[in-house]
Amino acid sequence: KRLGRFITHYRNTFFRPDKRNGQVVFSYKPLPGAEEQIYDAISDITISMKAVDHLDMPECVHNDAIVTLSETERKAYDAMKQDLVISLKGEEIDAGNAAALANKLSQMANGAVYGEDKRVFQIHDRKLDMLEDLIEAANGKPVLVAYWFKHDKDRIQKRMEARELKEPQDFADWNAGKISVALIHPASAGHGLNLQQGGSILIWFGLTWSLELYQQTNARLWRQGQQSRTVIIQHIVAKGTIDERILKVLEHKDGTQAALIDAVKADLGMTEPGNGGIL
């Protein structure tokens, strides 16, 4: 009722097309004053509360671990980026559109790429080497590793002993401190999954474009009940690749969401403007 019954009504009222290819619109940009109009339209019926404002939350530290591709690896990456196709071991790997290209570039930044029939072609081990270094630097503390592509998980498990968290027993063993390196896919790290008792270090081997999945995965460790005073979130980032773009997009989305949350924040006399946090 306040913003339009359907998403098309909402977009037509408050936004204009931004990035597009012919009739296909990839993104929308708010019209001048649209943000204030949206806030005004919902502020009297919407409230938000941040965990860090009302709960005893540990400090959350974000770090980027940078890896650099070799000249040969960089050429293969740039060829895919520019031509939407590369040749690996005599087989052509192509990306038919922008979305597929972003997917292929993310895979290549992580170190491997899918070809035909889901065959996996290895590009580099830079992130695997960095992951080993970060785990060693943890000095025996349990480490939770977020992966995105199946070949990421397979390559990690081939390099080191790492157990994927999928079943209830896996989660129980992690929280009991029985797993030193655990793997989790962001899509399976949903709301309400408690992993904070098993560790306080999360390493993103591969990133996701989804702010919701990113925040929800981080919130498995950064939440009330965490025994450590500090939670460490580390991103393994391939320099000069799409990894850097994904991080910027997540930061932009986070800033936009934070502005909306602040606009409808429940004022209980306990909050201060500018606090970061999660819903």
CSV table of C-alpha atoms in Angstrom, one decimal, residues 104-207:
chain,number,residue,atom,x,y,z
A,104,LYS,CA,33.8,-17.6,-14.8
A,105,LEU,CA,36.0,-14.8,-13.6
A,106,SER,CA,35.1,-15.6,-9.9
A,107,GLN,CA,36.1,-19.2,-10.5
A,108,MET,CA,39.4,-18.2,-12.1
A,109,ALA,CA,40.2,-15.8,-9.3
A,110,ASN,CA,39.7,-18.7,-6.9
A,111,GLY,CA,42.0,-20.9,-8.9
A,112,ALA,CA,40.0,-23.2,-11.2
A,113,VAL,CA,37.2,-23.0,-13.8
A,114,TYR,CA,34.5,-25.4,-15.1
A,115,GLY,CA,34.6,-26.4,-18.7
A,116,GLU,CA,32.2,-28.6,-20.6
A,117,ASP,CA,30.5,-31.4,-18.7
A,118,LYS,CA,31.7,-29.8,-15.4
A,119,ARG,CA,35.3,-30.7,-16.1
A,120,VAL,CA,37.5,-28.7,-13.8
A,121,PHE,CA,40.6,-26.9,-15.2
A,122,GLN,CA,43.1,-25.7,-12.6
A,123,ILE,CA,44.5,-22.2,-13.1
A,124,HIS,CA,46.5,-21.5,-9.9
A,125,ASP,CA,47.0,-22.4,-6.2
A,126,ARG,CA,47.5,-18.9,-4.9
A,127,LYS,CA,44.4,-19.0,-2.7
A,128,LEU,CA,45.1,-22.5,-1.4
A,129,ASP,CA,48.6,-21.4,-0.4
A,130,MET,CA,47.2,-18.3,1.4
A,131,LEU,CA,44.6,-20.4,3.1
A,132,GLU,CA,47.3,-22.7,4.5
A,133,ASP,CA,49.2,-19.6,5.7
A,134,LEU,CA,46.1,-18.2,7.5
A,135,ILE,CA,45.3,-21.5,9.1
A,136,GLU,CA,48.9,-21.8,10.3
A,137,ALA,CA,48.7,-18.2,11.6
A,138,ALA,CA,45.6,-19.2,13.6
A,139,ASN,CA,48.0,-21.2,15.9
A,140,GLY,CA,45.7,-24.2,16.3
A,141,LYS,CA,42.4,-22.2,16.7
A,142,PRO,CA,39.5,-23.7,14.8
A,143,VAL,CA,38.9,-22.1,11.4
A,144,LEU,CA,35.6,-21.9,9.5
A,145,VAL,CA,36.1,-21.5,5.7
A,146,ALA,CA,33.4,-20.2,3.4
A,147,TYR,CA,33.5,-21.5,-0.2
A,148,TRP,CA,31.3,-20.8,-3.2
A,149,PHE,CA,32.1,-23.3,-6.0
A,150,LYS,CA,32.2,-27.1,-5.6
A,151,HIS,CA,35.6,-27.2,-7.1
A,152,ASP,CA,36.8,-24.8,-4.4
A,153,LYS,CA,35.7,-27.3,-1.7
A,154,ASP,CA,37.2,-30.3,-3.6
A,155,ARG,CA,40.6,-28.5,-4.0
A,156,ILE,CA,40.7,-27.5,-0.4
A,157,GLN,CA,39.9,-31.0,0.8
A,158,LYS,CA,42.6,-32.4,-1.5
A,159,ARG,CA,45.1,-30.0,-0.1
A,160,MET,CA,44.3,-30.4,3.6
A,161,GLU,CA,42.0,-32.2,6.1
A,162,ALA,CA,38.8,-30.1,6.1
A,163,ARG,CA,35.3,-31.3,7.0
A,164,GLU,CA,32.2,-29.8,5.4
A,165,LEU,CA,29.4,-28.8,7.7
A,166,LYS,CA,26.2,-30.2,6.4
A,167,GLU,CA,24.5,-32.6,8.9
A,168,PRO,CA,23.4,-31.9,12.5
A,169,GLN,CA,26.3,-34.0,13.7
A,170,ASP,CA,28.8,-31.9,11.8
A,171,PHE,CA,27.5,-28.8,13.5
A,172,ALA,CA,27.6,-30.5,16.9
A,173,ASP,CA,31.2,-31.6,16.4
A,174,TRP,CA,32.2,-28.1,15.3
A,175,ASN,CA,30.7,-26.5,18.4
A,176,ALA,CA,32.3,-29.2,20.5
A,177,GLY,CA,35.7,-28.2,19.2
A,178,LYS,CA,36.3,-31.5,17.4
A,179,ILE,CA,36.9,-29.9,13.9
A,180,SER,CA,40.0,-27.8,13.3
A,181,VAL,CA,39.1,-26.7,9.7
A,182,ALA,CA,35.4,-26.7,8.7
A,183,LEU,CA,33.9,-25.8,5.3
A,184,ILE,CA,30.6,-24.2,4.8
A,185,HIS,CA,28.6,-22.9,1.8
A,186,PRO,CA,27.0,-19.5,2.4
A,187,ALA,CA,23.6,-20.8,1.1
A,188,SER,CA,23.6,-23.4,3.9
A,189,ALA,CA,24.6,-20.9,6.6
A,190,GLY,CA,21.1,-19.7,7.2
A,191,HIS,CA,19.3,-17.8,9.9
A,192,GLY,CA,19.5,-19.4,13.4
A,193,LEU,CA,22.5,-21.7,12.7
A,194,ASN,CA,24.7,-21.4,15.8
A,195,LEU,CA,28.4,-22.0,15.2
A,196,GLN,CA,29.8,-19.4,17.6
A,197,GLN,CA,30.9,-22.0,20.2
A,198,GLY,CA,33.2,-23.8,17.8
A,199,GLY,CA,35.5,-20.9,16.8
A,200,SER,CA,35.9,-17.2,16.1
A,201,ILE,CA,37.8,-17.1,12.8
A,202,LEU,CA,36.0,-17.1,9.4
A,203,ILE,CA,38.0,-17.2,6.1
A,204,TRP,CA,36.2,-16.4,2.8
A,205,PHE,CA,38.0,-18.5,0.2
A,206,GLY,CA,35.5,-17.3,-2.5
A,207,LEU,CA,33.1,-14.4,-2.2
